[in-house]
PDB file of C-alpha atoms in Angstrom:
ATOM      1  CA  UNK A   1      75.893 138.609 148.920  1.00 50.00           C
ATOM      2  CA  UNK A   2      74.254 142.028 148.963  1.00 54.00           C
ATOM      3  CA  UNK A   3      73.030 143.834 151.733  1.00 55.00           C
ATOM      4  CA  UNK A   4      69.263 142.953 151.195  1.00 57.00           C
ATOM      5  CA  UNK A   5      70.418 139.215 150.955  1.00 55.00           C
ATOM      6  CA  UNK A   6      72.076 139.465 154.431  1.00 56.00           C
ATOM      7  CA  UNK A   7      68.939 141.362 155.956  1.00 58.00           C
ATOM      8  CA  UNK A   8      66.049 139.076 154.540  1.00 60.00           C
ATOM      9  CA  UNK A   9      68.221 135.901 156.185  1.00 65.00           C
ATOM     10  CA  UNK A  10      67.740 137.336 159.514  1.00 64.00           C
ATOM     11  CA  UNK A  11      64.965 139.838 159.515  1.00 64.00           C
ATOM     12  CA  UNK A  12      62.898 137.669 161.129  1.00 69.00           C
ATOM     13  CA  UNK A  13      64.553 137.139 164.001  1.00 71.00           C
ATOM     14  CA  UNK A  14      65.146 140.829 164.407  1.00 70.00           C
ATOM     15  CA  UNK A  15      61.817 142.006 166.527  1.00 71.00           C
ATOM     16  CA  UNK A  16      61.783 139.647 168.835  1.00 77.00           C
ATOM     17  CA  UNK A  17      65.434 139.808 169.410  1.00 75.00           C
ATOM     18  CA  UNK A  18      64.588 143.086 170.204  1.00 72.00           C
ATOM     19  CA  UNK A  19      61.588 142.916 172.280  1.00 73.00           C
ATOM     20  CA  UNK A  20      63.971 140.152 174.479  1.00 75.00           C
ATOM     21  CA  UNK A  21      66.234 143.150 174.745  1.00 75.00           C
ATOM     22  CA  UNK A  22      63.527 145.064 176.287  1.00 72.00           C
ATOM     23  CA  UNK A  23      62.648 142.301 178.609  1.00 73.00           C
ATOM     24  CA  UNK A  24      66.203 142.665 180.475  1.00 78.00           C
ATOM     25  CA  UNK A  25      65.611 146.029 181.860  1.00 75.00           C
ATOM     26  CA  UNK A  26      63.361 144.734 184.771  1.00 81.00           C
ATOM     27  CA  UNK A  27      65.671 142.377 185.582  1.00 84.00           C
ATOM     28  CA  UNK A  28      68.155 144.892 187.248  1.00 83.00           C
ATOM     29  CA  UNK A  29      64.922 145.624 189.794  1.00 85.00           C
ATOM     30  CA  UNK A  30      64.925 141.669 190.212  1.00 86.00           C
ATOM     31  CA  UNK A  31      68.870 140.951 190.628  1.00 87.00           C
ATOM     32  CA  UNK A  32      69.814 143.565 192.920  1.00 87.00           C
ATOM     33  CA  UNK A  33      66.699 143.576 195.288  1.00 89.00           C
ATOM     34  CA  UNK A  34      67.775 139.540 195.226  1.00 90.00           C
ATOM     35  CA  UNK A  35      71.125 140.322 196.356  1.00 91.00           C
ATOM     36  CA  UNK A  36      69.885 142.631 198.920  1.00 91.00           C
ATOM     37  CA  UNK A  37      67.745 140.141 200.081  1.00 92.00           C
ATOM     38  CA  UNK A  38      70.495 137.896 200.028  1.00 92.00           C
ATOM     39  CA  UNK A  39      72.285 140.157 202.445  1.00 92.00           C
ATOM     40  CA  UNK A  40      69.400 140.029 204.459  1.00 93.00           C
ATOM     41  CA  UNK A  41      69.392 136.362 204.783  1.00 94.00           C
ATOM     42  CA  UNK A  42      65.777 136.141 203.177  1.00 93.00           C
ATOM     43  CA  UNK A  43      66.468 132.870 201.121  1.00 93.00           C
ATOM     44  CA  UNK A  44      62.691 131.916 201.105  1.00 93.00           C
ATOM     45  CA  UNK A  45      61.926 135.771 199.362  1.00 93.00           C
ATOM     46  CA  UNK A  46      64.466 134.764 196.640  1.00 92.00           C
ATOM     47  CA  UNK A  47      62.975 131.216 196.506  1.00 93.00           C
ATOM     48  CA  UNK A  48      59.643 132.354 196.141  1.00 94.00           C
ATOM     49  CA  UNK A  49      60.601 135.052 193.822  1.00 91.00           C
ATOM     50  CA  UNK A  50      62.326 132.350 191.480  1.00 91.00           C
ATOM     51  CA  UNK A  51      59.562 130.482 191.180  1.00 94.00           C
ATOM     52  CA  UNK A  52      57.140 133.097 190.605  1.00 93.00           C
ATOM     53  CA  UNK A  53      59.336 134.069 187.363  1.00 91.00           C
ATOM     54  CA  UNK A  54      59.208 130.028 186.245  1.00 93.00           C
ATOM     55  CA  UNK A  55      55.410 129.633 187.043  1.00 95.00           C
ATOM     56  CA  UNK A  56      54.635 132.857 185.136  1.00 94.00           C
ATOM     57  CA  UNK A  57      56.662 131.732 182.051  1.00 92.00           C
ATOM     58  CA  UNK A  58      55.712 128.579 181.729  1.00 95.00           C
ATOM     59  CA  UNK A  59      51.732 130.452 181.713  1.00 95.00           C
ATOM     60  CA  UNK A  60      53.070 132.646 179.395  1.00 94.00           C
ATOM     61  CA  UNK A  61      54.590 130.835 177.173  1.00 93.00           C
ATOM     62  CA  UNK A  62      51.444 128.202 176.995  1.00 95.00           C
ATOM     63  CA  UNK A  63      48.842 130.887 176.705  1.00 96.00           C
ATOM     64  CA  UNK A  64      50.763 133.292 173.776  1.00 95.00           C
ATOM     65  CA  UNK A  65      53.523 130.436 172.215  1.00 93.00           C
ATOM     66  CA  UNK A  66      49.819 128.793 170.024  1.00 95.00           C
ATOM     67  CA  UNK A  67      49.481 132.886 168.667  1.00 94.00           C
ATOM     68  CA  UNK A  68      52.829 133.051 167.308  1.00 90.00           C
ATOM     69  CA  UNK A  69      56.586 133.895 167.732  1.00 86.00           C
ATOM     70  CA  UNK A  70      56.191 138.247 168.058  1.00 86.00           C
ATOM     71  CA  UNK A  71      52.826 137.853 170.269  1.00 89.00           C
ATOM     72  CA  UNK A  72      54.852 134.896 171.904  1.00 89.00           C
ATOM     73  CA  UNK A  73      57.931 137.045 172.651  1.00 87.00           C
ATOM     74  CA  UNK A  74      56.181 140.109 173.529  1.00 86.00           C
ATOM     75  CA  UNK A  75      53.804 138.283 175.949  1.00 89.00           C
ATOM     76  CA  UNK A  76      57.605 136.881 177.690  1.00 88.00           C
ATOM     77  CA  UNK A  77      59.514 140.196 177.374  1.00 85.00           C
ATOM     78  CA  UNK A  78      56.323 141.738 178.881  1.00 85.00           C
ATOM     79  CA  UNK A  79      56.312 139.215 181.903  1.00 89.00           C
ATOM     80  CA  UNK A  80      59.511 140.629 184.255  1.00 86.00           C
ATOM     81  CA  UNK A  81      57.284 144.215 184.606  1.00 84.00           C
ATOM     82  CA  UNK A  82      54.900 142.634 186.049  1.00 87.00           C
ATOM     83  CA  UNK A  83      56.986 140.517 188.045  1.00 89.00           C
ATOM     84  CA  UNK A  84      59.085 143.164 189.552  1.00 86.00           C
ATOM     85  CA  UNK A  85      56.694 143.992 191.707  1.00 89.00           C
ATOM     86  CA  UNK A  86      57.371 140.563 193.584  1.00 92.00           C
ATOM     87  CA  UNK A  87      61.093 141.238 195.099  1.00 91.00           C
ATOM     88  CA  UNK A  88      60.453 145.152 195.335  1.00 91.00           C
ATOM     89  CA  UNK A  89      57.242 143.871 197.889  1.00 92.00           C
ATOM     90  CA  UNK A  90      59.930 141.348 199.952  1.00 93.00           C
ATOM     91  CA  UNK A  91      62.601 144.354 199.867  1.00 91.00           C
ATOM     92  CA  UNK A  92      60.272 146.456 201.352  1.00 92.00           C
ATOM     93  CA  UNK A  93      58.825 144.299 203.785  1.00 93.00           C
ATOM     94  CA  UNK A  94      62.219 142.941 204.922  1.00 92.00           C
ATOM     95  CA  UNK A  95      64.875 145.630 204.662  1.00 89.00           C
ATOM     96  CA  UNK A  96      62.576 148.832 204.516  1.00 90.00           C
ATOM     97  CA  UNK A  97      64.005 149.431 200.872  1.00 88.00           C
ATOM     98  CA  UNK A  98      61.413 151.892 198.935  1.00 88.00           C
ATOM     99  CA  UNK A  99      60.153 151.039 195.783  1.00 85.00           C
ATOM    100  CA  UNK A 100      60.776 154.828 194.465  1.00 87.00           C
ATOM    101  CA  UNK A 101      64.447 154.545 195.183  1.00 85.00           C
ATOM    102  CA  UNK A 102      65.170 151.494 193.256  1.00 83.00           C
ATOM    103  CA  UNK A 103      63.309 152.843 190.651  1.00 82.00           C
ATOM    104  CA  UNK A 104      64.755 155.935 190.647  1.00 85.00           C
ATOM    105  CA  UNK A 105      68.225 154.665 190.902  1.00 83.00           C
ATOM    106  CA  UNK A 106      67.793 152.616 187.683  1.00 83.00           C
ATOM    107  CA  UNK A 107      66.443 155.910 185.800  1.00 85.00           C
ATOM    108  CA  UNK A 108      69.546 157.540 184.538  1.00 88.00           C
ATOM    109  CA  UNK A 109      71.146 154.202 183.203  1.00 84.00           C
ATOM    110  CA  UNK A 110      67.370 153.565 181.269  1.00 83.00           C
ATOM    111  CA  UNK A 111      67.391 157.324 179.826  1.00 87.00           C
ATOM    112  CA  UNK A 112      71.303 156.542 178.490  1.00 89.00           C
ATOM    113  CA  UNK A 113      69.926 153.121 177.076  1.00 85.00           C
ATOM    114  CA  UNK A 114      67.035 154.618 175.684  1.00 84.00           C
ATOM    115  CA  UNK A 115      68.881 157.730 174.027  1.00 89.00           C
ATOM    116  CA  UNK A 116      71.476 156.011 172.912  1.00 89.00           C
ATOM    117  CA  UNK A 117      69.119 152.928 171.136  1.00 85.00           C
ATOM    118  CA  UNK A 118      66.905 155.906 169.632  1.00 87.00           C
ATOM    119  CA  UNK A 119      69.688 157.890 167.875  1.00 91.00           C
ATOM    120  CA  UNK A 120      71.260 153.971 166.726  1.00 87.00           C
ATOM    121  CA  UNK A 121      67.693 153.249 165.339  1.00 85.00           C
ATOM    122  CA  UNK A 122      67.856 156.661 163.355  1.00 89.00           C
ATOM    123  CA  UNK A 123      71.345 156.465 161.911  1.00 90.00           C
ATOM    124  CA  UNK A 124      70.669 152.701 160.397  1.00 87.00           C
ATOM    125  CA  UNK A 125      67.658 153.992 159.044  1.00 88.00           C
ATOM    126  CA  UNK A 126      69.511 156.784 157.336  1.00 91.00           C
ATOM    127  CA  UNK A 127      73.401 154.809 156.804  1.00 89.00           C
ATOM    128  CA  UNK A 128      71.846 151.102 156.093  1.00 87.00           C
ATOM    129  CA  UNK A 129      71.135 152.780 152.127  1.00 87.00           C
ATOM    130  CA  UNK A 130      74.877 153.552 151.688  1.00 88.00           C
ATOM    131  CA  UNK A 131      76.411 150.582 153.749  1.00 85.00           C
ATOM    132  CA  UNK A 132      77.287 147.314 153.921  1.00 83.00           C
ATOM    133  CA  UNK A 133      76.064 145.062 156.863  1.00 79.00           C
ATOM    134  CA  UNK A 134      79.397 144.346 158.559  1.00 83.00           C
ATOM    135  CA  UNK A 135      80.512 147.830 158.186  1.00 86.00           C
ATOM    136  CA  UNK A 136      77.220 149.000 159.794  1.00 85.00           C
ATOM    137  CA  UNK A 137      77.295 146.822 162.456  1.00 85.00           C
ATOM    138  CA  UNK A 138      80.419 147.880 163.372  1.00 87.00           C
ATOM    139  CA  UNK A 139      79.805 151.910 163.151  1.00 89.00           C
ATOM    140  CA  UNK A 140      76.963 151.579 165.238  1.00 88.00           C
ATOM    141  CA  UNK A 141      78.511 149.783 167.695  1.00 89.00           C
ATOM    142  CA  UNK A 142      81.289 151.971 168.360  1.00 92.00           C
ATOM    143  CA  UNK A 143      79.079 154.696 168.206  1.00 92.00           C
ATOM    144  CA  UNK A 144      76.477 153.178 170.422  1.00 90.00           C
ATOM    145  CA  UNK A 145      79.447 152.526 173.021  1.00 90.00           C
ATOM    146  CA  UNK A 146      80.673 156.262 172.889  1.00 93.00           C
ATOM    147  CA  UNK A 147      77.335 157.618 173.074  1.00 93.00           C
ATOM    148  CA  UNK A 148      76.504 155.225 176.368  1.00 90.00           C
ATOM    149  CA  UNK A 149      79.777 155.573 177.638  1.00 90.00           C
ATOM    150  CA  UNK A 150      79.357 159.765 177.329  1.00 93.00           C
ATOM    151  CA  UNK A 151      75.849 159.828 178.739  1.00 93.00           C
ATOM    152  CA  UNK A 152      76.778 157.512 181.862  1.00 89.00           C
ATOM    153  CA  UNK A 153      79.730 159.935 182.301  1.00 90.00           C
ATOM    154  CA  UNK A 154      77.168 162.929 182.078  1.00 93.00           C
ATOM    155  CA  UNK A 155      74.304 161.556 184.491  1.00 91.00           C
ATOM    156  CA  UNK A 156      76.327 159.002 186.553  1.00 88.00           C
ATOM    157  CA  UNK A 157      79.419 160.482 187.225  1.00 89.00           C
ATOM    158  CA  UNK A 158      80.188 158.951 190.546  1.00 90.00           C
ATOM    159  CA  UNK A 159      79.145 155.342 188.285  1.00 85.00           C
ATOM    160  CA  UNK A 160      81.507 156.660 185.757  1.00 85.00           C
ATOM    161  CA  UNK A 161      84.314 157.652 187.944  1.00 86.00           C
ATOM    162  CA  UNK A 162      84.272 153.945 189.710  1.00 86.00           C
ATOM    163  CA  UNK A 163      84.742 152.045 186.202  1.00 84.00           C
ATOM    164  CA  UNK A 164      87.617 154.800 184.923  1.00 83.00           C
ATOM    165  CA  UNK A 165      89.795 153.617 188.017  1.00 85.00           C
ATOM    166  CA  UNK A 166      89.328 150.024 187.417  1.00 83.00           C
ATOM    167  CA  UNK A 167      89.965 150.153 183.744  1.00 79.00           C
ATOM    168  CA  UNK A 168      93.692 151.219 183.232  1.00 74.00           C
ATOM    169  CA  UNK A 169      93.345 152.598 179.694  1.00 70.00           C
ATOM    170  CA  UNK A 170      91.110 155.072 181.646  1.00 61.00           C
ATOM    171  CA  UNK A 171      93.275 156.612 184.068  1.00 60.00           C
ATOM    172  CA  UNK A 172      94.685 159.592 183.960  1.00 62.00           C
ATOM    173  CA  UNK A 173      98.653 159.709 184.427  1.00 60.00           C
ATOM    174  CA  UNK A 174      99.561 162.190 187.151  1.00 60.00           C
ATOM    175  CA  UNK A 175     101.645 164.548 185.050  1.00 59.00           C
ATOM    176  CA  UNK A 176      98.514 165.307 182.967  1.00 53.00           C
ATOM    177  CA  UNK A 177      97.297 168.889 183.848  1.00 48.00           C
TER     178      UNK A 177
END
């Protein structure tokens, strides 16, 4: 099977697999101000967080789902931004947390993301001539991992430093200079 064979099986499913993607990123706002909350003992915040998310994609899904599968996926990767707003209100009622230091806090792990999906999305366009699928895939994960790995290292060092000392392939011995 050639390399436009494999592609045209699964092309389809490749925008909104990637517009999903895009959808996680306000989840880390919703997780961690729900464990906060959590550790505030604000169940009922969480509670009616959770159900904000299911009543707003249920109306999602029956407003955009009838327009298609990319205005369908958009309109659900699209929802948690808005959304986000909900537990970052709570946190800020409740524990006094400020919206601009959640936000901020996420920004160097977004610019990493970001960098490291841009300069993936320019070396398939320029490799995906010249190789096969499974080799391609595989390139551009390991250099998507270094590239991540390098920037979160660079802008997160503290971040960086706490994962090195958990993972022992990471650790320096102590007779290295």
């Amino acid at each position: 099977m050639t390399n436009e064979q494999d592609e045209a099986r699964w092309a389809g499913g490749v925008l909104p697999a990637q517009l999903m993607m895009l959808g996680i990123i306000p989840y880390v706002t919703h997780y961690a101000l729900s464990a906060a909350l959590l550790g505030m003992n604000r169940q009922s915040s969480i509670a009616i967080n959770a159900t904000a998310q299911t009543a707003t994609l249920l109306l999602v899904s029956a407003v955009f789902a009838p327009l298609g599968l990319y205005p369908a996926t958009a309109a659900i990767a699209c929802r948690p931004l808005l959304t986000a707003t909900i537990p970052v209100i709570f946190a800020r009622r409740y524990g006094g947390i400020a919206a601009k230091g959640v936000l901020l806090a996420q920004t160097p792990a977004l610019l990493a993301a970001g960098a490291t999906g841009a300069l993936l999305l320019g070396l398939r366009w320029v490799l995906a001539p010249y190789l096969g699928s499974l080799v391609l895939l595989a390139g551009l994960t390991a250099v998507g991992v270094v590239t991540y790995g390098a920037l979160v290292r660079l802008w997160l060092p503290e971040f960086a430093a706490q994962i090195a000392a958990r993972l022992p392939m990471l650790r320096r011995s102590p007779t290295a200079g």
